XYZ file of C-alpha atoms in Angstrom:
315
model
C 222.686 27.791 35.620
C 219.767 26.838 37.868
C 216.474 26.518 36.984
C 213.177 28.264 37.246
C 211.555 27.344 40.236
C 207.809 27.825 39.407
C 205.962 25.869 41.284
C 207.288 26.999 44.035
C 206.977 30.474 43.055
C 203.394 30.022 42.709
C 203.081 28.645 46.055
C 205.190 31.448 47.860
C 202.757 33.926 46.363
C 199.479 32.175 46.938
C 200.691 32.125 50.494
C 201.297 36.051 50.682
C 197.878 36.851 49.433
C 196.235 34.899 51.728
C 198.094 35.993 54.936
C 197.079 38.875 56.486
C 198.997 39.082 60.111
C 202.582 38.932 59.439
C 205.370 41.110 59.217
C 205.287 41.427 55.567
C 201.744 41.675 55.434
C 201.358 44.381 57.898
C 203.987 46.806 56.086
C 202.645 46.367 53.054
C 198.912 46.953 53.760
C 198.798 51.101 52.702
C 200.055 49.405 49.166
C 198.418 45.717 49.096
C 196.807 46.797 45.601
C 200.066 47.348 44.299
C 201.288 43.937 45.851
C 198.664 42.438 44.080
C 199.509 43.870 40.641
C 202.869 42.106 41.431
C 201.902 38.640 42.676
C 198.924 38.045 40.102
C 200.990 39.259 37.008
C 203.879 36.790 38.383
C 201.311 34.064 38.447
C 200.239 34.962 34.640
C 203.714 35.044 33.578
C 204.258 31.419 34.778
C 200.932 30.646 33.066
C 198.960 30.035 36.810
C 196.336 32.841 36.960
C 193.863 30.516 37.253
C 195.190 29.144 40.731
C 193.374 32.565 42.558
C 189.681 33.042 42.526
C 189.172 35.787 40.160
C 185.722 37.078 41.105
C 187.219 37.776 45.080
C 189.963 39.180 43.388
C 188.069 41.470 41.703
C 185.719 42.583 43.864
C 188.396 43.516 46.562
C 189.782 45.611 43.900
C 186.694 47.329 43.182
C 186.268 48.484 47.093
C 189.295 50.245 47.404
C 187.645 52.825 44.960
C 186.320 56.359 46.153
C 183.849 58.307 44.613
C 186.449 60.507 42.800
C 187.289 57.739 40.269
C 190.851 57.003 41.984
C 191.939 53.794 43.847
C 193.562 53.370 47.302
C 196.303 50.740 48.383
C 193.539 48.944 50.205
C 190.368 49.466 51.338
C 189.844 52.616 53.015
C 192.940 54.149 52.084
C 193.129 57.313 49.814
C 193.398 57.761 46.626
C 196.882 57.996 44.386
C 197.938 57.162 40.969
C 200.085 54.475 41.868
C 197.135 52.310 42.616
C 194.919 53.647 40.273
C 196.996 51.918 37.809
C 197.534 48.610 39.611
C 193.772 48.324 39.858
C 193.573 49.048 36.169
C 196.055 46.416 35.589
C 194.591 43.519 37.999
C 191.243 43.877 35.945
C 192.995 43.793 32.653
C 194.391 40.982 33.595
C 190.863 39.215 34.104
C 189.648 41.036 31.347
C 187.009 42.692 33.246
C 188.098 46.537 32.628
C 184.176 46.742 31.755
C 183.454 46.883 35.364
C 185.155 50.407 35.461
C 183.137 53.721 35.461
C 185.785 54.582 32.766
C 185.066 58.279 32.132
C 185.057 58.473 36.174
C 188.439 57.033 36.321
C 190.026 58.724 33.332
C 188.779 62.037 34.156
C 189.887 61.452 38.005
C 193.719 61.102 36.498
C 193.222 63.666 33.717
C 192.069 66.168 36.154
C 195.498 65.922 38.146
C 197.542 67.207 35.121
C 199.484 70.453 35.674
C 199.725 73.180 33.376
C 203.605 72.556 32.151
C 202.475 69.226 31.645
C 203.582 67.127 34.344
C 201.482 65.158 36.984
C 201.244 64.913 41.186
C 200.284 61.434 42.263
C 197.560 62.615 43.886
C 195.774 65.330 45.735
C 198.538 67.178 47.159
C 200.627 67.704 45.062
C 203.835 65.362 45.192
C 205.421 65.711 40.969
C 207.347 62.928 40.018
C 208.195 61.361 35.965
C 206.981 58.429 37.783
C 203.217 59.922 37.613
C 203.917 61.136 34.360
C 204.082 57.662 33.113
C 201.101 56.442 35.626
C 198.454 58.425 34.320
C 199.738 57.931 30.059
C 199.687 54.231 31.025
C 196.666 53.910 32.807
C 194.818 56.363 30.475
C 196.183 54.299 27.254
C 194.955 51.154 28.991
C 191.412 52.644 28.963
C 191.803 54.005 25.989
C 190.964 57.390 27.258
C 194.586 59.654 26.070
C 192.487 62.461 24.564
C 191.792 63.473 27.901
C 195.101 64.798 28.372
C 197.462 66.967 26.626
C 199.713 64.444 25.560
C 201.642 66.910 23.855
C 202.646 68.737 27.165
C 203.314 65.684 29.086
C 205.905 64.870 26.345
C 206.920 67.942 26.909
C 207.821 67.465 30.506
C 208.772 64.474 30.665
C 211.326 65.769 27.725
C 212.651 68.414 30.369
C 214.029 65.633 32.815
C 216.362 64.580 30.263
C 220.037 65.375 31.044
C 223.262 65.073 29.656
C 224.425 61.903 30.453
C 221.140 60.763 28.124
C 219.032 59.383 31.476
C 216.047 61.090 33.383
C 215.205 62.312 36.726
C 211.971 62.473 38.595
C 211.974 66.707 37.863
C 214.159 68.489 35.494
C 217.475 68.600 36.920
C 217.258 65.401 39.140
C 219.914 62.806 38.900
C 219.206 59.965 36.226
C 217.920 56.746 37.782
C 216.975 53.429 35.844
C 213.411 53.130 37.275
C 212.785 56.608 36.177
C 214.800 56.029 33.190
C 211.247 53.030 32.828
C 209.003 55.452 33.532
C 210.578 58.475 30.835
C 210.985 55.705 28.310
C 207.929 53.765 28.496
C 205.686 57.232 28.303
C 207.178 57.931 25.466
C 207.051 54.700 23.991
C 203.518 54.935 24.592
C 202.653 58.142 23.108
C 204.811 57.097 20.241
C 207.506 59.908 21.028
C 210.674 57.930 21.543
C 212.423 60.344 19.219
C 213.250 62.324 21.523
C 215.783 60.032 23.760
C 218.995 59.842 22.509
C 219.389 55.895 22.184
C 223.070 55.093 21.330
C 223.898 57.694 24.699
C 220.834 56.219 27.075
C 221.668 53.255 25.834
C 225.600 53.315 26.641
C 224.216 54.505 30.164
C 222.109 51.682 30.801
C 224.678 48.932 29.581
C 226.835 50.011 32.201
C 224.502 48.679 35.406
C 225.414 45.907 34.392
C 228.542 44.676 36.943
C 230.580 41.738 37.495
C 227.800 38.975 38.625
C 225.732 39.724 35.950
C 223.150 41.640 37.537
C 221.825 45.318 37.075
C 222.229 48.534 39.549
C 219.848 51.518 39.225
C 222.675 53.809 39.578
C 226.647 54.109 39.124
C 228.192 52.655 42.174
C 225.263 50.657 43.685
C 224.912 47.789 44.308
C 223.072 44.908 41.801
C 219.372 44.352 42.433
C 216.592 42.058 40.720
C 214.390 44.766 40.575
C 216.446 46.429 38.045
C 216.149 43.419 35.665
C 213.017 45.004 34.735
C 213.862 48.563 35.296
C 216.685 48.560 33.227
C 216.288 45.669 30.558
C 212.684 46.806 29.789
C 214.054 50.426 28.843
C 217.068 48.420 26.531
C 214.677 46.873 24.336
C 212.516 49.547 24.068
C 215.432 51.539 22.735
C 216.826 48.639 20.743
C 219.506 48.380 22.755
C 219.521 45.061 24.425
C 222.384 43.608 22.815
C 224.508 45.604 24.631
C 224.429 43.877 27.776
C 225.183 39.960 28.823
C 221.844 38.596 28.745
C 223.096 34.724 30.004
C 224.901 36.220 33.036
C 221.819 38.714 33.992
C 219.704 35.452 33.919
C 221.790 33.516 35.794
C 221.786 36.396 38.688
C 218.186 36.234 38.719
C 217.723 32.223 39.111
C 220.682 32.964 42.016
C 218.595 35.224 43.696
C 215.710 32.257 44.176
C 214.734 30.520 47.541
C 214.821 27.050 45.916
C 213.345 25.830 49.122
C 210.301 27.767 49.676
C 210.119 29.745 46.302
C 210.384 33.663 45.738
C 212.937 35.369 44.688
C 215.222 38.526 46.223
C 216.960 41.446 45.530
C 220.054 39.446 46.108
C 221.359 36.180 46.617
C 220.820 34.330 50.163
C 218.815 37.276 51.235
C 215.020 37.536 52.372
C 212.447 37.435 49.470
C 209.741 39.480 48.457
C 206.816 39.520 46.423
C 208.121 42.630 44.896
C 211.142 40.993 43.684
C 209.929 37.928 42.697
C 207.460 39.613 40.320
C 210.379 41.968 38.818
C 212.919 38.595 38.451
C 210.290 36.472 36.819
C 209.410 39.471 34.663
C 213.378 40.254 33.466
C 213.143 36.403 32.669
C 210.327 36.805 30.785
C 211.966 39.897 28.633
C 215.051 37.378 28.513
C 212.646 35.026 26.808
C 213.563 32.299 29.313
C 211.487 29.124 28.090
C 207.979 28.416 29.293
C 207.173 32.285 30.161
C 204.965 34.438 28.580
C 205.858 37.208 26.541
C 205.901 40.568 28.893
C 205.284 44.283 26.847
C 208.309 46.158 27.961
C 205.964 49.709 28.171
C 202.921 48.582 29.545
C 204.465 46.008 32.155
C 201.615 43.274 31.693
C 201.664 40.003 29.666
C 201.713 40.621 25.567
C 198.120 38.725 25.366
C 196.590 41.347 28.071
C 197.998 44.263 26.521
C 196.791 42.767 22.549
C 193.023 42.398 23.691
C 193.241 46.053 25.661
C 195.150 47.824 22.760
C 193.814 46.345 19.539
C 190.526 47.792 18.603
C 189.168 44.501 17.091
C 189.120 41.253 19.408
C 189.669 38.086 17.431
């Protein structure tokens, strides 16, 4: 088995946040807050946070939010839950959530919550299990889960369930593994996990595994880093992690590196991505591969963020 290449891992992403007029760059600029979320929590993983300046950082962040309390991709985009949440994340990682408006923010993803419970992503109306999870993250993050009915968002997110012991983006959709995160980690959150049937979600998720040793998000796909995180993060929130090949799924992951000029893909020999590299070095650090920090399987950011958030008393 190879080995982690993090140097060069910190490198490759330094590079993408600093580039602004290539290829990759110019597809990802509606979601660059989102890209940031992944590079930065990469870099604090590998213990190298302190190789960006946090203050730029932080103050990009803060311009891509409108008056409504939400966040855009980038600066001048609209608003949406996806990186509303980022945002909150990037600042938790600096622990600067102080520089929020909180009760702007929280009442900006509170006030998207439908009646049966469920959530749109953002002003027009899009409903996805995906959201659901979005705003009981980012509200639990801010502490701010009275604003919602939790008990209806349960509720819905309950409804998505199906028989094979997975969830869908809407009740009735086809179970998927990074909606399968999403169902999972709400509930895990709002302390509801009763309600998934572990031994049968469980059974369902073992079997993404295939031959090399990596995960698929669905029967019949192909393997993909991303679902390292997807998929493993939902195991050992059910307590079912034993129930897959943990020493192959790693050694997938360090196959999937560019040992020449760092990051990591969705595949091996194919292009890398900052997406990927983030979700490969986090499925590592759920793996407890040595040297990484600790990653909380619900919240998606580094134990030691998510302890000085959470825990009502700082040390």
């Amino acid at each position: 088995m190879g080995e982690l290449q993090v140097e060069k891992h910190v490198k490759y992403i330094l590079a993408v946040e600093k580039r602004k007029d290539n290829f990759e760059s110019v597809v990802m600029e509606h979601l660059r807050l989102n890209g940031a979320y992944w590079g930065l929590t990469t870099l604090d993983i590998l213990g190298k946070l302190d190789a960006v300046d946090q203050d730029e950082v932080i103050s990009w962040v803060m311009q891509c939010q409108h008056e409504d309390g939400g966040f855009g991709g980038n600066i001048g985009h609209d608003p949406h839950m996806l990186y509303t949440l980022s945002a909150i994340q990037v600042l938790a990682l600096f622990d600067k959530l102080h520089v929020l408006d909180v009760d702007k923010v929280s009442s900006y993803i509170a006030g998207l919550q439908n009646e049966d419970g469920s959530f749109p992503g953002d002003m027009w109306g899009e409903v996805d299990t995906r959201f659901s999870y979005i705003a009981i993250c980012s509200l639990a993050l801010l502490r701010q889960l009275n604003k919602i009915d939790v008990g209806k968002a349960v509720k819905y997110i309950v409804s998505c369930k199906n028989v094979d012991g997975g969830f869908g983006c809407t009740p009735g959709a086809e179970s998927h593994a990074g909606q399968i995160f999403c169902c999972v980690g709400a509930l895990a959150i709002t302390g509801s996990l009763h309600h998934v049937d572990k031994d049968l979600l469980g059974w369902w998720l073992c079997e993404r595994q295939v031959k090399s040793g990596g995960l698929n998000g669905r029967p019949e796909k192909l393997p993909d880093v991303c679902y390292s995180w997807w998929v493993l993060s939902s195991l050992i929130m059910i307590d079912r992690v034993h129930w897959i090949d943990k020493e192959k799924l790693a050694k997938f992951i360090l196959d999937c590196q560019d040992t020449e000029n760092g990051g990591i893909s969705d595949r091996p020999d194919d292009a890398v991505d900052v997406f990927h590299t983030y979700f490969g070095v986090a499925g590592l650090s759920l793996l407890e591969y040595s040297g990484l920090k600790p990653i909380d399987p619900a919240y998606a950011l580094p134990v030691s963020v998510v302890n000085k958030v959470i825990l009502p008393c700082r040390p």
